[in-house]
mmCIF file of C-alpha atoms in Angstrom:
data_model
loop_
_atom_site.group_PDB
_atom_site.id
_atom_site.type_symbol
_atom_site.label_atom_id
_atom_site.label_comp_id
_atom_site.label_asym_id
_atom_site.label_seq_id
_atom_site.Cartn_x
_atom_site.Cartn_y
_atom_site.Cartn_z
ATOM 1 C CA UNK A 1027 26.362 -24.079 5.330
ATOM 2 C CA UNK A 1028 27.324 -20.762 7.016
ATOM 3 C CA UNK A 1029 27.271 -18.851 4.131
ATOM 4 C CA UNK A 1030 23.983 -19.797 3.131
ATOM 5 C CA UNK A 1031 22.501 -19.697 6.448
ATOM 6 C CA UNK A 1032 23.052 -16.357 6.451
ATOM 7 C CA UNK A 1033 22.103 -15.111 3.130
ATOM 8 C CA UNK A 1034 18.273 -14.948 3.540
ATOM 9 C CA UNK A 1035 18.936 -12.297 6.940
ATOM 10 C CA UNK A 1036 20.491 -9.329 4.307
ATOM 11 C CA UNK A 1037 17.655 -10.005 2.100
ATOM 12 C CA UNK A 1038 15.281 -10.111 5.116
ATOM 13 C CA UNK A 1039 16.355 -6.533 5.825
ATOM 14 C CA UNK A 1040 16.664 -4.872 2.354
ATOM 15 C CA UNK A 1041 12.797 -6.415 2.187
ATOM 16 C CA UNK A 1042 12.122 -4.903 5.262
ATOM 17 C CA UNK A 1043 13.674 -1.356 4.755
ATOM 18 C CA UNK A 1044 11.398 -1.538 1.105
ATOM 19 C CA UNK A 1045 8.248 -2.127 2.811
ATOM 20 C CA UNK A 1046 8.759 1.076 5.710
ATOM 21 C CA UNK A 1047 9.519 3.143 2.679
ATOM 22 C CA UNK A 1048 6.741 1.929 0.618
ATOM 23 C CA UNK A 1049 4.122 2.276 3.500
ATOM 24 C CA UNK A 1050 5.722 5.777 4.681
ATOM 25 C CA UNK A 1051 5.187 7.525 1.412
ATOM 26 C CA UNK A 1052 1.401 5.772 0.781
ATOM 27 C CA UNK A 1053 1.034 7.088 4.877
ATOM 28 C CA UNK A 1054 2.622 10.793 3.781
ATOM 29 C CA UNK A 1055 0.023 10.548 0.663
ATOM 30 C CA UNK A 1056 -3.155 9.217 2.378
ATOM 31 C CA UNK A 1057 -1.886 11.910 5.149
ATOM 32 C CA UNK A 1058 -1.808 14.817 2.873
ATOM 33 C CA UNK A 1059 -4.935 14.369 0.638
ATOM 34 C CA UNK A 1060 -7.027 13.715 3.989
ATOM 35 C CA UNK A 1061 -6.125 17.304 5.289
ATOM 36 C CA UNK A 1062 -6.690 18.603 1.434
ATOM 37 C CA UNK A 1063 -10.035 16.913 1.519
ATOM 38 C CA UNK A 1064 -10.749 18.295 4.824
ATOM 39 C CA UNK A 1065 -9.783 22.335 3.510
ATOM 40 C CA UNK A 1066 -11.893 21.535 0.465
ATOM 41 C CA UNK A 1067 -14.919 20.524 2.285
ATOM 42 C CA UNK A 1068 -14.220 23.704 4.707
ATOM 43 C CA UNK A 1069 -14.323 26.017 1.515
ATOM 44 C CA UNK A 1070 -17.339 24.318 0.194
ATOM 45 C CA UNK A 1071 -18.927 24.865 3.254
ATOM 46 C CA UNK A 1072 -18.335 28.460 3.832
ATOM 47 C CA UNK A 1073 -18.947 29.143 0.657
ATOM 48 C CA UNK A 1074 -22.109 27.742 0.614
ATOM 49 C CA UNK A 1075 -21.504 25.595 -2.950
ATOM 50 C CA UNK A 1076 -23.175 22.375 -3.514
ATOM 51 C CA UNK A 1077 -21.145 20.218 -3.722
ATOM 52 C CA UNK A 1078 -23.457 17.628 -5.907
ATOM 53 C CA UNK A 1079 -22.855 20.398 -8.874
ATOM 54 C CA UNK A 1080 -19.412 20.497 -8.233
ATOM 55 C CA UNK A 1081 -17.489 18.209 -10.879
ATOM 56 C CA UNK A 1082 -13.931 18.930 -9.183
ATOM 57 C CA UNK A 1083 -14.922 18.058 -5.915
ATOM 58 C CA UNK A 1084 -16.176 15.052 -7.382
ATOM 59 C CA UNK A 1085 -13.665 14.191 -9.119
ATOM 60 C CA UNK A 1086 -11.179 15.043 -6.381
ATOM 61 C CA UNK A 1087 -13.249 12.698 -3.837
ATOM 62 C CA UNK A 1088 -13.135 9.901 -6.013
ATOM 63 C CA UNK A 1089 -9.236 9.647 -6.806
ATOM 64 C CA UNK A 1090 -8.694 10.334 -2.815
ATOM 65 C CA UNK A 1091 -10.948 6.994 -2.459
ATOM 66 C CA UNK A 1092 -9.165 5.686 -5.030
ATOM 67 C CA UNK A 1093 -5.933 6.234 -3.222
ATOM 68 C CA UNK A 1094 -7.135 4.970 0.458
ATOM 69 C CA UNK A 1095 -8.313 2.021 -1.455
ATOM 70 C CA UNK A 1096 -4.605 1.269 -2.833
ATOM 71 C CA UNK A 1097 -3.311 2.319 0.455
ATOM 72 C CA UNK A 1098 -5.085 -0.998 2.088
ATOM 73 C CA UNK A 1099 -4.314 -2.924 -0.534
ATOM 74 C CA UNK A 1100 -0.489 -2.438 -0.338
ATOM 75 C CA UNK A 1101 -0.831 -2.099 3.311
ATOM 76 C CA UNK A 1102 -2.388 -5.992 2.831
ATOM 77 C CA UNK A 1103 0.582 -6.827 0.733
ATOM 78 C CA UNK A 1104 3.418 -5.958 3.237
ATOM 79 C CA UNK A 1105 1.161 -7.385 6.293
ATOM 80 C CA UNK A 1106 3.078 -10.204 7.902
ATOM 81 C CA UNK A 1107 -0.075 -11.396 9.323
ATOM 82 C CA UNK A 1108 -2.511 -10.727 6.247
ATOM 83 C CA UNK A 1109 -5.927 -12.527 7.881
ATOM 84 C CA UNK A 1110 -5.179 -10.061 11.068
ATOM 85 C CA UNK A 1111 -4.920 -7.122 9.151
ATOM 86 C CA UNK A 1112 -7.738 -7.250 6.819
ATOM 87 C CA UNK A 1113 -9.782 -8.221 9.825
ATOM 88 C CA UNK A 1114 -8.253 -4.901 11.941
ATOM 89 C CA UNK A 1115 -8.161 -2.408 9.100
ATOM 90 C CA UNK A 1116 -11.412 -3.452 7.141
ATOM 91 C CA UNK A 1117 -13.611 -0.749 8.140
ATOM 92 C CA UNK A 1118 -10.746 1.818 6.661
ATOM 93 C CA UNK A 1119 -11.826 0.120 3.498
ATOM 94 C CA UNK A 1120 -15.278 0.365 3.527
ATOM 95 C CA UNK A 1121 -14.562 3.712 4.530
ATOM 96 C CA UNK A 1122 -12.345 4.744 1.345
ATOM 97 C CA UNK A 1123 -15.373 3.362 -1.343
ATOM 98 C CA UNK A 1124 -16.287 6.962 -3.071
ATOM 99 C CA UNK A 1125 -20.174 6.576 -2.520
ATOM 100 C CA UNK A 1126 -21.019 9.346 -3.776
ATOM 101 C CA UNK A 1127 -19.600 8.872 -7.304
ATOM 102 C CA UNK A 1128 -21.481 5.113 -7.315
ATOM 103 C CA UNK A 1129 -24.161 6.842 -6.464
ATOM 104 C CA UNK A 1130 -23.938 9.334 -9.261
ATOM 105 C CA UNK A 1131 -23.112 6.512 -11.466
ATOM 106 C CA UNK A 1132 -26.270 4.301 -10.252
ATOM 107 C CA UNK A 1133 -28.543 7.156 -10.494
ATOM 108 C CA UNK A 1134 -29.754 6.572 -7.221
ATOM 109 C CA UNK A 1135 -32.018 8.985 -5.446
ATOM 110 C CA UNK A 1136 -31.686 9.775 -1.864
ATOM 111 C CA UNK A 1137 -32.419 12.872 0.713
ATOM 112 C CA UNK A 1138 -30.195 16.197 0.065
ATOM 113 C CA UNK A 1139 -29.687 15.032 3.820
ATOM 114 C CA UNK A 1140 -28.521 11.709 3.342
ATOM 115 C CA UNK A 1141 -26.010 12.590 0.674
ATOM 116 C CA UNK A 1142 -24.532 15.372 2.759
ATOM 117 C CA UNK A 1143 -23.817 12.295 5.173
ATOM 118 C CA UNK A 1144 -22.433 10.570 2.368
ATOM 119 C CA UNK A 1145 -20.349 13.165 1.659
ATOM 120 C CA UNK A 1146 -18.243 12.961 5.270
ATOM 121 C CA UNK A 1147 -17.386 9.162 4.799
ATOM 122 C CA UNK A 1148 -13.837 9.709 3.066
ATOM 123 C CA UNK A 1149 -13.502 12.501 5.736
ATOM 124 C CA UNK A 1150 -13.885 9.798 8.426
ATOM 125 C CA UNK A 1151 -11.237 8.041 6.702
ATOM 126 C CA UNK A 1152 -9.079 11.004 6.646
ATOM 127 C CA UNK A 1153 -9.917 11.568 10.504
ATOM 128 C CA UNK A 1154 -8.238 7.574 10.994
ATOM 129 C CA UNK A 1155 -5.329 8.510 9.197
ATOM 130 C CA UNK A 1156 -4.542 11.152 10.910
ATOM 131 C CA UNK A 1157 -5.626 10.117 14.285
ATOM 132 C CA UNK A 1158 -2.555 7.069 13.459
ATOM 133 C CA UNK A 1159 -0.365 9.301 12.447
ATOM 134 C CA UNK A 1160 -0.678 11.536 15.190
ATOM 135 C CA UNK A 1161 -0.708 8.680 17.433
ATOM 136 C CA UNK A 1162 2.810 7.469 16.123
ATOM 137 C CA UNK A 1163 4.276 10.806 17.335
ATOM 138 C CA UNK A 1164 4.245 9.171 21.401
ATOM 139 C CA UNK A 1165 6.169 5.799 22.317
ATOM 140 C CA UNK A 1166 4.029 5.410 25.240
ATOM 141 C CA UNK A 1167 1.077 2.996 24.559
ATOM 142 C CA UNK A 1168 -1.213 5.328 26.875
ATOM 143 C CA UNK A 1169 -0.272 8.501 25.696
ATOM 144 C CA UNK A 1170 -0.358 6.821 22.435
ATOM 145 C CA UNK A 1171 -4.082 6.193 22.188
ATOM 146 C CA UNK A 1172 -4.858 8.898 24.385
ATOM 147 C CA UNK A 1173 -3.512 11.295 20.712
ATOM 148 C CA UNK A 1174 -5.362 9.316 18.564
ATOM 149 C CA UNK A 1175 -8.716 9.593 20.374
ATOM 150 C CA UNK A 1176 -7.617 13.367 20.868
ATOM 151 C CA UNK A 1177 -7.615 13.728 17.412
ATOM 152 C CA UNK A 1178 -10.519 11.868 16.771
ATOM 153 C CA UNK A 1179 -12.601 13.707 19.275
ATOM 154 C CA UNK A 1180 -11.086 17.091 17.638
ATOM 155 C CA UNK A 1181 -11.816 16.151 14.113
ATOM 156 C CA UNK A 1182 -15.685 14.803 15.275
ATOM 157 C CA UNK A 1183 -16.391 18.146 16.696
ATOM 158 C CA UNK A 1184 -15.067 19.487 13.875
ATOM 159 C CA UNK A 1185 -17.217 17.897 11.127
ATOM 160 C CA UNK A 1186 -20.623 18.103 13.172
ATOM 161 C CA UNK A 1187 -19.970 21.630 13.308
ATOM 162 C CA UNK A 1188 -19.668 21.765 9.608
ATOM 163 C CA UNK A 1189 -22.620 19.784 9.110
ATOM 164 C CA UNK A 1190 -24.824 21.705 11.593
ATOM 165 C CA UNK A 1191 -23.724 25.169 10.379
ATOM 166 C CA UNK A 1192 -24.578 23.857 6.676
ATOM 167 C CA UNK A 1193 -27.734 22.384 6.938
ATOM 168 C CA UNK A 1194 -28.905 24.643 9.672
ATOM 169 C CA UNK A 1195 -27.786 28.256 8.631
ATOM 170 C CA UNK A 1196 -30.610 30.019 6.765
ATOM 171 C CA UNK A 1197 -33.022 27.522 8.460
ATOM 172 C CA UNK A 1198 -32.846 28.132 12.216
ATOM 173 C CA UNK A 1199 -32.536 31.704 12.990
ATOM 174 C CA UNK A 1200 -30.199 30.778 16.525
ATOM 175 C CA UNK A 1201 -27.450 29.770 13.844
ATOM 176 C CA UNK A 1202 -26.326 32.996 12.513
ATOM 177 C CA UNK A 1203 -22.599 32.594 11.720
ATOM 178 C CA UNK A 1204 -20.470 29.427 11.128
ATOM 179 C CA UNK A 1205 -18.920 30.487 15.042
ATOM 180 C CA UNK A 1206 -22.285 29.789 16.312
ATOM 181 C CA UNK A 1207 -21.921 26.315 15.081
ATOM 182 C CA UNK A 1208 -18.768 25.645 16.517
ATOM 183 C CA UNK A 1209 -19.891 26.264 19.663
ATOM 184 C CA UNK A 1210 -22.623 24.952 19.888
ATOM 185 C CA UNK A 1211 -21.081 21.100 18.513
ATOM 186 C CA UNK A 1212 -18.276 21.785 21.384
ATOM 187 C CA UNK A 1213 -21.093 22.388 24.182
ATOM 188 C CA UNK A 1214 -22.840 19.173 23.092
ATOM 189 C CA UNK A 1215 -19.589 16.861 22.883
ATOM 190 C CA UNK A 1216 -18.727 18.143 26.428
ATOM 191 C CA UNK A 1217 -22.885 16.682 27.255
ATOM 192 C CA UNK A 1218 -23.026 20.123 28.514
ATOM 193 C CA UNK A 1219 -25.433 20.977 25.888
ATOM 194 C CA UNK A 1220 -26.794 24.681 24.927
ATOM 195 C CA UNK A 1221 -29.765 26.587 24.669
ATOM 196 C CA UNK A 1222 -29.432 26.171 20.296
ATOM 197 C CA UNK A 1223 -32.117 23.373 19.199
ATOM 198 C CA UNK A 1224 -31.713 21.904 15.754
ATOM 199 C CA UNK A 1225 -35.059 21.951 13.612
ATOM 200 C CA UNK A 1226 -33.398 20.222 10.026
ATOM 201 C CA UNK A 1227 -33.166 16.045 10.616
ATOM 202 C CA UNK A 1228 -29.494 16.626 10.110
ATOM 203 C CA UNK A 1229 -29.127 19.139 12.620
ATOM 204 C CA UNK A 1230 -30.602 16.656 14.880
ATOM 205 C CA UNK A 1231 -28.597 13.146 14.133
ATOM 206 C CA UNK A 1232 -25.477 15.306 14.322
ATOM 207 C CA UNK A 1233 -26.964 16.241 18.099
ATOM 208 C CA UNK A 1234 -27.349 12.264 18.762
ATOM 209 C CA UNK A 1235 -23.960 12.349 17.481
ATOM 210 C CA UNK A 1236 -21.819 14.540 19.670
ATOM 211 C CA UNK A 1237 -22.979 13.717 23.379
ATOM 212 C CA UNK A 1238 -22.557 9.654 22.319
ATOM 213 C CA UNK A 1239 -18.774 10.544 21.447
ATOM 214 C CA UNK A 1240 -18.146 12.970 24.249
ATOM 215 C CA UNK A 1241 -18.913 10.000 26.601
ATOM 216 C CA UNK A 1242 -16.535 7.906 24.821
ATOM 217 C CA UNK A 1243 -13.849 9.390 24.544
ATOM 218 C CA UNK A 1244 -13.673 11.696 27.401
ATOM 219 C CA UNK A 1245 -13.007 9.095 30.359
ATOM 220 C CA UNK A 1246 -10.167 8.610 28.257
ATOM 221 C CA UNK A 1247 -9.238 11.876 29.779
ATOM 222 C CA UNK A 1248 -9.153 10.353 32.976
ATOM 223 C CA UNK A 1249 -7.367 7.114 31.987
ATOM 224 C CA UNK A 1250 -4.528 9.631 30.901
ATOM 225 C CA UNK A 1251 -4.440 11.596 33.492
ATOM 226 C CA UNK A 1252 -4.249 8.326 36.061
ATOM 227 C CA UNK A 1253 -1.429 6.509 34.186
ATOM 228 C CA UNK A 1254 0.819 10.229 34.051
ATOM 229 C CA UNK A 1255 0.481 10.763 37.632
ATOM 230 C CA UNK A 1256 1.241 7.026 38.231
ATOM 231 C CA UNK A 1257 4.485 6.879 36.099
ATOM 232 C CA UNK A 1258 5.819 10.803 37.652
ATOM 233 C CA UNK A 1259 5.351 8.634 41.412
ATOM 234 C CA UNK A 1260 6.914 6.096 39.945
ATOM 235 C CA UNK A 1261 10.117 8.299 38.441
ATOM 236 C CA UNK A 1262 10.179 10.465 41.638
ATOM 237 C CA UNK A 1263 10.885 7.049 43.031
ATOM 238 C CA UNK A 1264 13.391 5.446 41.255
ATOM 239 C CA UNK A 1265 15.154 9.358 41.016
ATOM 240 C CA UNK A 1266 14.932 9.446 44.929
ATOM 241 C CA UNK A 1267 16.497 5.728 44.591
ATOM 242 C CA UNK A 1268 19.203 7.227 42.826
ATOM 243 C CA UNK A 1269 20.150 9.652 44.588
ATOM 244 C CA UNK A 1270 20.251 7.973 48.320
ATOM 245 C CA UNK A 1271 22.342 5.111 46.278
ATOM 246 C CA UNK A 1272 24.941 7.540 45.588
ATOM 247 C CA UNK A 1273 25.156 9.520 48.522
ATOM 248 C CA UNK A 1274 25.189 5.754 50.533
#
């Protein structure tokens, strides 16, 4: 009876240690081609190529969806509570489908606009990944999601800039270098705003954009800032504690 009661618990543990290997190196992978597809779009962008015409972007995109894709899956297959994930981490698979390529595929016609949109969806999946990853780095819960949306926030600014400089650069004579841009996406996340006015449709979603996440995520700021002051009190404390318990 002993002997058997105890069997399953080493078995239990070698199935365990599998599984945090397994979904470390599809984390490393899905961690790694996100920052690759983030340098590629960079390049793209600076370089001014279109990326429609480019068949190793293309092809690139689609076996980094490919990957995210398989990344869920075997995420799904190691989830204790299966229902819960799927429900929690579905939008990271609509997020990894390579829309472009069915597109492509489907011959399906849309705005040079809309596909440049398209275009930024596996990006936003990158953005998650690393945002988690990031997020691991802190074993307080706060300062925990405080990373994550830090990263996220980062990573937003980031692409609108990207967009803006793109589809604006040629266009609106205030946008004269890919600095300009930058700028101008970090005034508008901060709702400060700037004196720059968008004239492409895409220059102008991506200023709906910024604002609308600035005011999400930056009370977050404040949230932070409350719960580090409240834990120093709190260690000053229990220090102060200390040290009258051994001098009594």
């Amino acid at each position: 009876m002993s002997s058997t009661a105890q069997t399953p618990a080493p078995a239990k543990n070698a199935g365990k240690k599998r599984a945090e290997i397994v979904l470390g190196t599809m984390n490393f992978i899905v961690l790694v081609l996100s920052v690759l597809l983030i340098v590629w779009i960079s390049f793209d962008t600076f370089k001014r190529i279109n990326f429609l015409e480019n068949h190793a972007y293309m092809t690139f995109q689609f076996w980094v969806c490919v990957v995210f894709i398989i990344d869920f899956f075997v995420g799904l297959a190691y989830a204790e509570d299966k229902w819960r994930y799927f429900r929690h981490r579905l939008v990271f698979l609509l997020l990894s489908i390579p829309y472009l390529n069915l597109i492509s595929v489907m011959d399906i016609h849309l705005s040079h606009d809309a596909l440049y949109f398209v275009r930024f969806i596996p990006l936003a999946r990158g953005a998650l990944a690393l945002s988690i990853v990031i997020s691991y780095l802190s074993s307080n819960a706060v300062t925990s999601l405080f990373m994550s949306y830090l990263t996220i926030m980062i990573l937003v600014g980031y692409f609108c800039s990207l967009i803006f400089y793109q589809r604006e650069a040629g266009v609106n004579p205030q946008v004269n270098s890919y600095w300009t841009a930058l700028w101008w996406s970090a005034m508008n996340m901060s709702t400060v705003g700037c004196d720059i006015s968008p004239v492409t449709v895409s220059g102008k979603i991506v200023a709906v954009i910024l604002p609308v996440s600035g005011m999400i995520i930056f009370p977050l700021f404040t949230v932070y800032l409350t719960d580090y002051v409240t834990r120093s009190i709190k260690k000053g404390r229990r220090e102060d504690e200390d040290k009258n318990d051994t001098v009594a």
